[in-house]
Amino acid sequence: MPSYRADAVVLRTRELNEGNGLLILFSRSYGKIRAMAYGVAKPGSRKRGAVQPFCYSDFLLSRGREWDTVSQGETREMFLRIRDDLDLLSYASHFSELVDVFTPVNEPNEPLFHLLLTGLSLLGGVDSELLARSFELRAFACLGFRPELDHCAVCGTAMADGPPAFAAGAGGVVCRECAPGCRTLYLSRQALAVMRQLARLPPARVDLLKVADNTRREIKTALRQFWEYHLEHRARSLVFLEDLGKPRA
Protein backbone atom coordinates (compact mmCIF):
# COMPACT_ATOMS: atom_id res chain seq x y z
CA MET A 1 0.00 0.00 0.00
CA PRO A 2 1.36 3.49 -0.85
CA SER A 3 2.45 5.61 2.10
CA TYR A 4 2.20 9.34 2.67
CA ARG A 5 2.96 11.88 5.38
CA ALA A 6 0.47 14.33 6.83
CA ASP A 7 0.51 16.87 9.64
CA ALA A 8 -2.94 16.80 11.18
CA VAL A 9 -5.12 17.57 14.18
CA VAL A 10 -6.85 14.61 15.82
CA LEU A 11 -10.55 15.48 15.72
CA ARG A 12 -11.78 12.38 17.53
CA THR A 13 -10.83 8.85 18.44
CA ARG A 14 -12.62 5.61 19.16
CA GLU A 15 -10.92 2.79 21.00
CA LEU A 16 -11.55 -0.74 19.72
CA ASN A 17 -10.64 -4.15 21.09
CA GLU A 18 -7.03 -5.33 21.36
CA GLY A 19 -5.80 -1.78 21.87
CA ASN A 20 -6.64 -0.59 18.36
CA GLY A 21 -8.17 2.78 17.62
CA LEU A 22 -10.12 4.55 14.89
CA LEU A 23 -9.08 8.14 14.26
CA ILE A 24 -10.60 11.09 12.45
CA LEU A 25 -7.81 13.48 11.48
CA PHE A 26 -7.93 16.88 9.81
CA SER A 27 -4.76 17.51 7.83
CA ARG A 28 -3.23 20.46 6.07
CA SER A 29 -2.72 18.77 2.69
CA TYR A 30 -5.42 16.08 2.52
CA GLY A 31 -8.32 17.41 4.53
CA LYS A 32 -10.19 14.89 6.66
CA ILE A 33 -8.63 11.44 6.97
CA ARG A 34 -10.16 8.31 8.47
CA ALA A 35 -7.43 6.06 9.84
CA MET A 36 -6.88 2.91 11.88
CA ALA A 37 -4.12 2.93 14.51
CA TYR A 38 -3.24 -0.64 15.48
CA GLY A 39 -2.13 -1.24 19.06
CA VAL A 40 -2.25 2.47 19.83
CA ALA A 41 -3.95 2.06 23.22
CA LYS A 42 -1.35 -0.38 24.53
CA PRO A 43 0.93 1.09 27.24
CA GLY A 44 4.11 0.69 25.21
CA SER A 45 2.80 2.20 21.97
CA ARG A 46 5.01 4.95 20.57
CA LYS A 47 2.00 6.42 18.76
CA ARG A 48 -0.11 6.83 21.88
CA GLY A 49 0.68 10.47 22.57
CA ALA A 50 0.31 11.54 18.96
CA VAL A 51 -3.26 10.24 18.61
CA GLN A 52 -4.82 11.92 21.64
CA PRO A 53 -7.88 14.08 20.82
CA PHE A 54 -7.01 17.64 19.75
CA CYS A 55 -3.28 16.86 19.36
CA TYR A 56 -1.44 18.32 16.40
CA SER A 57 0.89 15.60 15.11
CA ASP A 58 2.94 14.37 12.18
CA PHE A 59 1.75 11.05 10.79
CA LEU A 60 3.04 8.45 8.38
CA LEU A 61 0.04 6.65 6.91
CA SER A 62 -0.65 3.87 4.43
CA ARG A 63 -3.57 4.06 2.02
CA GLY A 64 -6.46 1.67 2.46
CA ARG A 65 -9.80 1.10 0.75
CA GLU A 66 -11.96 2.70 3.45
CA TRP A 67 -9.59 3.45 6.32
CA ASP A 68 -5.94 4.37 6.05
CA THR A 69 -3.44 2.96 8.56
CA VAL A 70 -1.23 4.97 10.92
CA SER A 71 2.31 3.62 10.72
CA GLN A 72 4.03 6.33 12.77
CA GLY A 73 3.00 9.37 14.77
CA GLU A 74 4.98 12.18 16.37
CA THR A 75 3.38 14.92 18.47
CA ARG A 76 3.94 18.54 17.49
CA GLU A 77 1.62 20.23 19.98
CA MET A 78 -0.65 18.80 22.69
CA PHE A 79 -2.26 22.10 23.77
CA LEU A 80 -1.68 21.12 27.38
CA ARG A 81 -3.53 24.00 29.02
CA ILE A 82 -6.90 22.81 27.70
CA ARG A 83 -6.57 19.27 29.01
CA ASP A 84 -7.24 19.92 32.68
CA ASP A 85 -10.09 22.37 32.12
CA LEU A 86 -13.53 20.97 31.33
CA ASP A 87 -14.75 24.22 29.79
CA LEU A 88 -11.76 24.46 27.45
CA LEU A 89 -12.05 20.79 26.51
CA SER A 90 -15.69 21.38 25.65
CA TYR A 91 -14.82 24.30 23.39
CA ALA A 92 -12.06 22.24 21.74
CA SER A 93 -14.62 19.49 21.17
CA HIS A 94 -17.01 22.02 19.64
CA PHE A 95 -14.34 23.31 17.22
CA SER A 96 -13.32 19.80 16.24
CA GLU A 97 -16.84 18.55 15.77
CA LEU A 98 -17.86 21.45 13.55
CA VAL A 99 -14.84 20.74 11.35
CA ASP A 100 -15.65 17.03 11.33
CA VAL A 101 -19.34 17.25 10.47
CA PHE A 102 -18.98 19.94 7.80
CA THR A 103 -16.05 18.50 5.84
CA PRO A 104 -15.95 15.51 3.47
CA VAL A 105 -13.09 13.01 3.47
CA ASN A 106 -10.01 13.83 1.39
CA GLU A 107 -10.99 17.38 0.50
CA PRO A 108 -8.23 19.81 1.56
CA ASN A 109 -9.20 23.11 3.16
CA GLU A 110 -5.99 24.76 4.34
CA PRO A 111 -7.65 27.96 5.66
CA LEU A 112 -9.93 25.84 7.85
CA PHE A 113 -6.95 23.77 9.02
CA HIS A 114 -5.12 26.93 10.09
CA LEU A 115 -8.27 28.25 11.77
CA LEU A 116 -8.57 25.05 13.80
CA LEU A 117 -4.95 25.28 14.93
CA THR A 118 -5.44 28.93 15.84
CA GLY A 119 -8.59 28.20 17.81
CA LEU A 120 -6.99 25.40 19.81
CA SER A 121 -3.86 27.44 20.51
CA LEU A 122 -5.86 30.45 21.77
CA LEU A 123 -8.15 28.54 24.13
CA GLY A 124 -7.34 29.58 27.67
CA GLY A 125 -5.60 32.74 26.51
CA VAL A 126 -8.58 34.84 25.36
CA ASP A 127 -12.32 35.00 26.06
CA SER A 128 -13.34 31.45 25.11
CA GLU A 129 -16.96 32.27 24.35
CA LEU A 130 -16.12 35.11 21.96
CA LEU A 131 -13.40 32.93 20.44
CA ALA A 132 -16.04 30.27 19.77
CA ARG A 133 -18.27 32.78 17.99
CA SER A 134 -15.29 34.05 15.98
CA PHE A 135 -14.37 30.47 15.12
CA GLU A 136 -17.89 29.72 13.89
CA LEU A 137 -18.06 32.81 11.68
CA ARG A 138 -14.63 32.16 10.18
CA ALA A 139 -15.30 28.45 9.72
CA PHE A 140 -18.46 29.31 7.77
CA ALA A 141 -16.37 31.55 5.52
CA CYS A 142 -13.80 28.78 4.97
CA LEU A 143 -16.61 26.40 4.07
CA GLY A 144 -18.20 28.83 1.62
CA PHE A 145 -21.35 29.92 3.43
CA ARG A 146 -20.47 32.83 5.74
CA PRO A 147 -23.67 34.54 6.91
CA GLU A 148 -24.42 37.89 5.27
CA LEU A 149 -24.26 40.62 7.91
CA ASP A 150 -24.14 43.88 5.92
CA HIS A 151 -26.81 43.52 3.22
CA CYS A 152 -30.16 41.80 3.04
CA ALA A 153 -29.49 38.15 2.22
CA VAL A 154 -32.65 38.06 0.06
CA CYS A 155 -32.69 41.28 -1.98
CA GLY A 156 -29.16 42.58 -1.44
CA THR A 157 -30.04 46.05 -0.19
CA ALA A 158 -27.88 47.65 2.52
CA MET A 159 -29.35 47.16 5.96
CA ALA A 160 -31.20 50.26 7.16
CA ASP A 161 -31.75 51.40 10.73
CA GLY A 162 -34.14 49.41 12.84
CA PRO A 163 -34.08 46.06 14.64
CA PRO A 164 -32.16 43.66 12.36
CA ALA A 165 -33.74 40.32 11.55
CA PHE A 166 -31.54 37.24 11.13
CA ALA A 167 -32.82 34.39 8.97
CA ALA A 168 -30.66 31.27 8.96
CA GLY A 169 -32.51 29.79 6.00
CA ALA A 170 -32.03 32.93 3.93
CA GLY A 171 -28.32 33.13 4.71
CA GLY A 172 -28.05 36.04 7.14
CA VAL A 173 -29.71 39.35 7.96
CA VAL A 174 -32.83 40.37 6.06
CA CYS A 175 -34.51 43.75 5.60
CA ARG A 176 -37.97 44.53 6.95
CA GLU A 177 -39.54 44.10 3.50
CA CYS A 178 -38.11 40.57 3.08
CA ALA A 179 -38.42 39.46 6.72
CA PRO A 180 -42.13 38.48 6.53
CA GLY A 181 -41.27 35.73 4.03
CA CYS A 182 -38.54 34.23 6.25
CA ARG A 183 -38.29 32.47 9.56
CA THR A 184 -36.46 35.16 11.51
CA LEU A 185 -34.78 35.89 14.81
CA TYR A 186 -34.75 39.57 15.73
CA LEU A 187 -31.43 40.86 17.04
CA SER A 188 -30.43 44.04 18.81
CA ARG A 189 -28.31 46.47 16.85
CA GLN A 190 -25.54 45.82 19.38
CA ALA A 191 -25.59 42.07 18.67
CA LEU A 192 -25.30 42.65 14.92
CA ALA A 193 -22.46 45.14 15.45
CA VAL A 194 -20.53 42.63 17.55
CA MET A 195 -21.09 39.88 14.97
CA ARG A 196 -19.65 42.15 12.29
CA GLN A 197 -16.64 42.91 14.50
CA LEU A 198 -16.07 39.23 15.25
CA ALA A 199 -16.12 38.46 11.53
CA ARG A 200 -13.37 41.04 10.91
CA LEU A 201 -11.15 40.94 14.00
CA PRO A 202 -8.35 38.35 14.15
CA PRO A 203 -9.32 35.65 16.70
CA ALA A 204 -6.40 36.63 18.93
CA ARG A 205 -7.97 40.08 19.42
CA VAL A 206 -11.48 39.13 20.53
CA ASP A 207 -10.64 40.37 24.03
CA LEU A 208 -10.81 43.91 22.62
CA LEU A 209 -14.59 43.53 22.58
CA LYS A 210 -16.64 44.20 25.71
CA VAL A 211 -19.87 42.32 25.23
CA ALA A 212 -22.80 42.14 27.65
CA ASP A 213 -24.24 38.77 28.62
CA ASN A 214 -27.57 39.34 26.86
CA THR A 215 -25.75 40.28 23.63
CA ARG A 216 -23.64 37.12 23.90
CA ARG A 217 -26.81 35.05 24.19
CA GLU A 218 -28.31 36.70 21.10
CA ILE A 219 -25.22 36.01 19.00
CA LYS A 220 -24.93 32.44 20.24
CA THR A 221 -28.57 31.75 19.35
CA ALA A 222 -28.29 33.29 15.88
CA LEU A 223 -25.12 31.41 14.96
CA ARG A 224 -26.42 28.17 16.43
CA GLN A 225 -29.53 28.45 14.26
CA PHE A 226 -27.31 29.15 11.27
CA TRP A 227 -25.05 26.12 11.59
CA GLU A 228 -27.92 23.89 12.67
CA TYR A 229 -29.78 24.90 9.51
CA HIS A 230 -26.79 23.81 7.44
CA LEU A 231 -26.04 20.78 9.56
CA GLU A 232 -29.68 19.72 10.05
CA HIS A 233 -28.97 18.44 13.52
CA ARG A 234 -27.41 19.67 16.72
CA ALA A 235 -23.73 18.90 17.29
CA ARG A 236 -23.11 16.62 20.25
CA SER A 237 -20.59 19.03 21.77
CA LEU A 238 -23.20 21.78 22.15
CA VAL A 239 -25.60 19.39 23.84
CA PHE A 240 -22.78 18.42 26.21
CA LEU A 241 -22.13 22.06 27.11
CA GLU A 242 -25.81 22.71 27.77
CA ASP A 243 -26.11 19.54 29.85
CA LEU A 244 -23.35 20.92 32.08
CA GLY A 245 -25.48 24.00 32.58
CA LYS A 246 -22.85 26.31 31.13
CA PRO A 247 -24.11 29.72 29.97
CA ARG A 248 -21.28 29.84 27.42
CA ALA A 249 -20.56 27.74 24.33
Coordinates of C-alpha atoms in Angstrom, one line a residue:
M1 CA 0.0 0.0 0.0
P2 CA 1.4 3.5 -0.9
S3 CA 2.4 5.6 2.1
Y4 CA 2.2 9.3 2.7
R5 CA 3.0 11.9 5.4
A6 CA 0.5 14.3 6.8
D7 CA 0.5 16.9 9.6
A8 CA -2.9 16.8 11.2
V9 CA -5.1 17.6 14.2
V10 CA -6.8 14.6 15.8
L11 CA -10.5 15.5 15.7
R12 CA -11.8 12.4 17.5
T13 CA -10.8 8.9 18.4
R14 CA -12.6 5.6 19.2
E15 CA -10.9 2.8 21.0
L16 CA -11.5 -0.7 19.7
N17 CA -10.6 -4.1 21.1
E18 CA -7.0 -5.3 21.4
G19 CA -5.8 -1.8 21.9
N20 CA -6.6 -0.6 18.4
G21 CA -8.2 2.8 17.6
L22 CA -10.1 4.6 14.9
L23 CA -9.1 8.1 14.3
I24 CA -10.6 11.1 12.4
L25 CA -7.8 13.5 11.5
F26 CA -7.9 16.9 9.8
S27 CA -4.8 17.5 7.8
R28 CA -3.2 20.5 6.1
S29 CA -2.7 18.8 2.7
Y30 CA -5.4 16.1 2.5
G31 CA -8.3 17.4 4.5
K32 CA -10.2 14.9 6.7
I33 CA -8.6 11.4 7.0
R34 CA -10.2 8.3 8.5
A35 CA -7.4 6.1 9.8
M36 CA -6.9 2.9 11.9
A37 CA -4.1 2.9 14.5
Y38 CA -3.2 -0.6 15.5
G39 CA -2.1 -1.2 19.1
V40 CA -2.2 2.5 19.8
A41 CA -4.0 2.1 23.2
K42 CA -1.4 -0.4 24.5
P43 CA 0.9 1.1 27.2
G44 CA 4.1 0.7 25.2
S45 CA 2.8 2.2 22.0
R46 CA 5.0 5.0 20.6
K47 CA 2.0 6.4 18.8
R48 CA -0.1 6.8 21.9
G49 CA 0.7 10.5 22.6
A50 CA 0.3 11.5 19.0
V51 CA -3.3 10.2 18.6
Q52 CA -4.8 11.9 21.6
P53 CA -7.9 14.1 20.8
F54 CA -7.0 17.6 19.8
C55 CA -3.3 16.9 19.4
Y56 CA -1.4 18.3 16.4
S57 CA 0.9 15.6 15.1
D58 CA 2.9 14.4 12.2
F59 CA 1.7 11.0 10.8
L60 CA 3.0 8.4 8.4
L61 CA 0.0 6.7 6.9
S62 CA -0.6 3.9 4.4
R63 CA -3.6 4.1 2.0
G64 CA -6.5 1.7 2.5
R65 CA -9.8 1.1 0.8
E66 CA -12.0 2.7 3.5
W67 CA -9.6 3.4 6.3
D68 CA -5.9 4.4 6.1
T69 CA -3.4 3.0 8.6
V70 CA -1.2 5.0 10.9
S71 CA 2.3 3.6 10.7
Q72 CA 4.0 6.3 12.8
G73 CA 3.0 9.4 14.8
E74 CA 5.0 12.2 16.4
T75 CA 3.4 14.9 18.5
R76 CA 3.9 18.5 17.5
E77 CA 1.6 20.2 20.0
M78 CA -0.6 18.8 22.7
F79 CA -2.3 22.1 23.8
L80 CA -1.7 21.1 27.4
R81 CA -3.5 24.0 29.0
I82 CA -6.9 22.8 27.7
R83 CA -6.6 19.3 29.0
D84 CA -7.2 19.9 32.7
D85 CA -10.1 22.4 32.1
L86 CA -13.5 21.0 31.3
D87 CA -14.7 24.2 29.8
L88 CA -11.8 24.5 27.4
L89 CA -12.0 20.8 26.5
S90 CA -15.7 21.4 25.7
Y91 CA -14.8 24.3 23.4
A92 CA -12.1 22.2 21.7
S93 CA -14.6 19.5 21.2
H94 CA -17.0 22.0 19.6
F95 CA -14.3 23.3 17.2
S96 CA -13.3 19.8 16.2
E97 CA -16.8 18.5 15.8
L98 CA -17.9 21.4 13.6
V99 CA -14.8 20.7 11.4
D100 CA -15.7 17.0 11.3
V101 CA -19.3 17.3 10.5
F102 CA -19.0 19.9 7.8
T103 CA -16.0 18.5 5.8
P104 CA -15.9 15.5 3.5
V105 CA -13.1 13.0 3.5
N106 CA -10.0 13.8 1.4
E107 CA -11.0 17.4 0.5
P108 CA -8.2 19.8 1.6
N109 CA -9.2 23.1 3.2
E110 CA -6.0 24.8 4.3
P111 CA -7.6 28.0 5.7
L112 CA -9.9 25.8 7.9
F113 CA -7.0 23.8 9.0
H114 CA -5.1 26.9 10.1
L115 CA -8.3 28.3 11.8
L116 CA -8.6 25.0 13.8
L117 CA -4.9 25.3 14.9
T118 CA -5.4 28.9 15.8
G119 CA -8.6 28.2 17.8
L120 CA -7.0 25.4 19.8
S121 CA -3.9 27.4 20.5
L122 CA -5.9 30.5 21.8
L123 CA -8.1 28.5 24.1
G124 CA -7.3 29.6 27.7
G125 CA -5.6 32.7 26.5
V126 CA -8.6 34.8 25.4
D127 CA -12.3 35.0 26.1
S128 CA -13.3 31.4 25.1
E129 CA -17.0 32.3 24.3
L130 CA -16.1 35.1 22.0
L131 CA -13.4 32.9 20.4
A132 CA -16.0 30.3 19.8
R133 CA -18.3 32.8 18.0
S134 CA -15.3 34.1 16.0
F135 CA -14.4 30.5 15.1
E136 CA -17.9 29.7 13.9
L137 CA -18.1 32.8 11.7
R138 CA -14.6 32.2 10.2
A139 CA -15.3 28.5 9.7
F140 CA -18.5 29.3 7.8
A141 CA -16.4 31.5 5.5
C142 CA -13.8 28.8 5.0
L143 CA -16.6 26.4 4.1
G144 CA -18.2 28.8 1.6
F145 CA -21.4 29.9 3.4
R146 CA -20.5 32.8 5.7
P147 CA -23.7 34.5 6.9
E148 CA -24.4 37.9 5.3
L149 CA -24.3 40.6 7.9
D150 CA -24.1 43.9 5.9
H151 CA -26.8 43.5 3.2
C152 CA -30.2 41.8 3.0
A153 CA -29.5 38.1 2.2
V154 CA -32.6 38.1 0.1
C155 CA -32.7 41.3 -2.0
G156 CA -29.2 42.6 -1.4
T157 CA -30.0 46.1 -0.2
A158 CA -27.9 47.6 2.5
M159 CA -29.3 47.2 6.0
A160 CA -31.2 50.3 7.2
D161 CA -31.8 51.4 10.7
G162 CA -34.1 49.4 12.8
P163 CA -34.1 46.1 14.6
P164 CA -32.2 43.7 12.4
A165 CA -33.7 40.3 11.6
F166 CA -31.5 37.2 11.1
A167 CA -32.8 34.4 9.0
A168 CA -30.7 31.3 9.0
G169 CA -32.5 29.8 6.0
A170 CA -32.0 32.9 3.9
G171 CA -28.3 33.1 4.7
G172 CA -28.0 36.0 7.1
V173 CA -29.7 39.3 8.0
V174 CA -32.8 40.4 6.1
C175 CA -34.5 43.8 5.6
R176 CA -38.0 44.5 6.9
E177 CA -39.5 44.1 3.5
C178 CA -38.1 40.6 3.1
A179 CA -38.4 39.5 6.7
P180 CA -42.1 38.5 6.5
G181 CA -41.3 35.7 4.0
C182 CA -38.5 34.2 6.2
R183 CA -38.3 32.5 9.6
T184 CA -36.5 35.2 11.5
L185 CA -34.8 35.9 14.8
Y186 CA -34.8 39.6 15.7
L187 CA -31.4 40.9 17.0
S188 CA -30.4 44.0 18.8
R189 CA -28.3 46.5 16.9
Q190 CA -25.5 45.8 19.4
A191 CA -25.6 42.1 18.7
L192 CA -25.3 42.7 14.9
A193 CA -22.5 45.1 15.4
V194 CA -20.5 42.6 17.6
M195 CA -21.1 39.9 15.0
R196 CA -19.6 42.1 12.3
Q197 CA -16.6 42.9 14.5
L198 CA -16.1 39.2 15.2
A199 CA -16.1 38.5 11.5
R200 CA -13.4 41.0 10.9
L201 CA -11.2 40.9 14.0
P202 CA -8.4 38.4 14.2
P203 CA -9.3 35.6 16.7
A204 CA -6.4 36.6 18.9
R205 CA -8.0 40.1 19.4
V206 CA -11.5 39.1 20.5
D207 CA -10.6 40.4 24.0
L208 CA -10.8 43.9 22.6
L209 CA -14.6 43.5 22.6
K210 CA -16.6 44.2 25.7
V211 CA -19.9 42.3 25.2
A212 CA -22.8 42.1 27.6
D213 CA -24.2 38.8 28.6
N214 CA -27.6 39.3 26.9
T215 CA -25.8 40.3 23.6
R216 CA -23.6 37.1 23.9
R217 CA -26.8 35.1 24.2
E218 CA -28.3 36.7 21.1
I219 CA -25.2 36.0 19.0
K220 CA -24.9 32.4 20.2
T221 CA -28.6 31.8 19.4
A222 CA -28.3 33.3 15.9
L223 CA -25.1 31.4 15.0
R224 CA -26.4 28.2 16.4
Q225 CA -29.5 28.5 14.3
F226 CA -27.3 29.1 11.3
W227 CA -25.0 26.1 11.6
E228 CA -27.9 23.9 12.7
Y229 CA -29.8 24.9 9.5
H230 CA -26.8 23.8 7.4
L231 CA -26.0 20.8 9.6
E232 CA -29.7 19.7 10.0
H233 CA -29.0 18.4 13.5
R234 CA -27.4 19.7 16.7
A235 CA -23.7 18.9 17.3
R236 CA -23.1 16.6 20.3
S237 CA -20.6 19.0 21.8
L238 CA -23.2 21.8 22.2
V239 CA -25.6 19.4 23.8
F240 CA -22.8 18.4 26.2
L241 CA -22.1 22.1 27.1
E242 CA -25.8 22.7 27.8
D243 CA -26.1 19.5 29.9
L244 CA -23.4 20.9 32.1
G245 CA -25.5 24.0 32.6
K246 CA -22.9 26.3 31.1
P247 CA -24.1 29.7 30.0
R248 CA -21.3 29.8 27.4
A249 CA -20.6 27.7 24.3

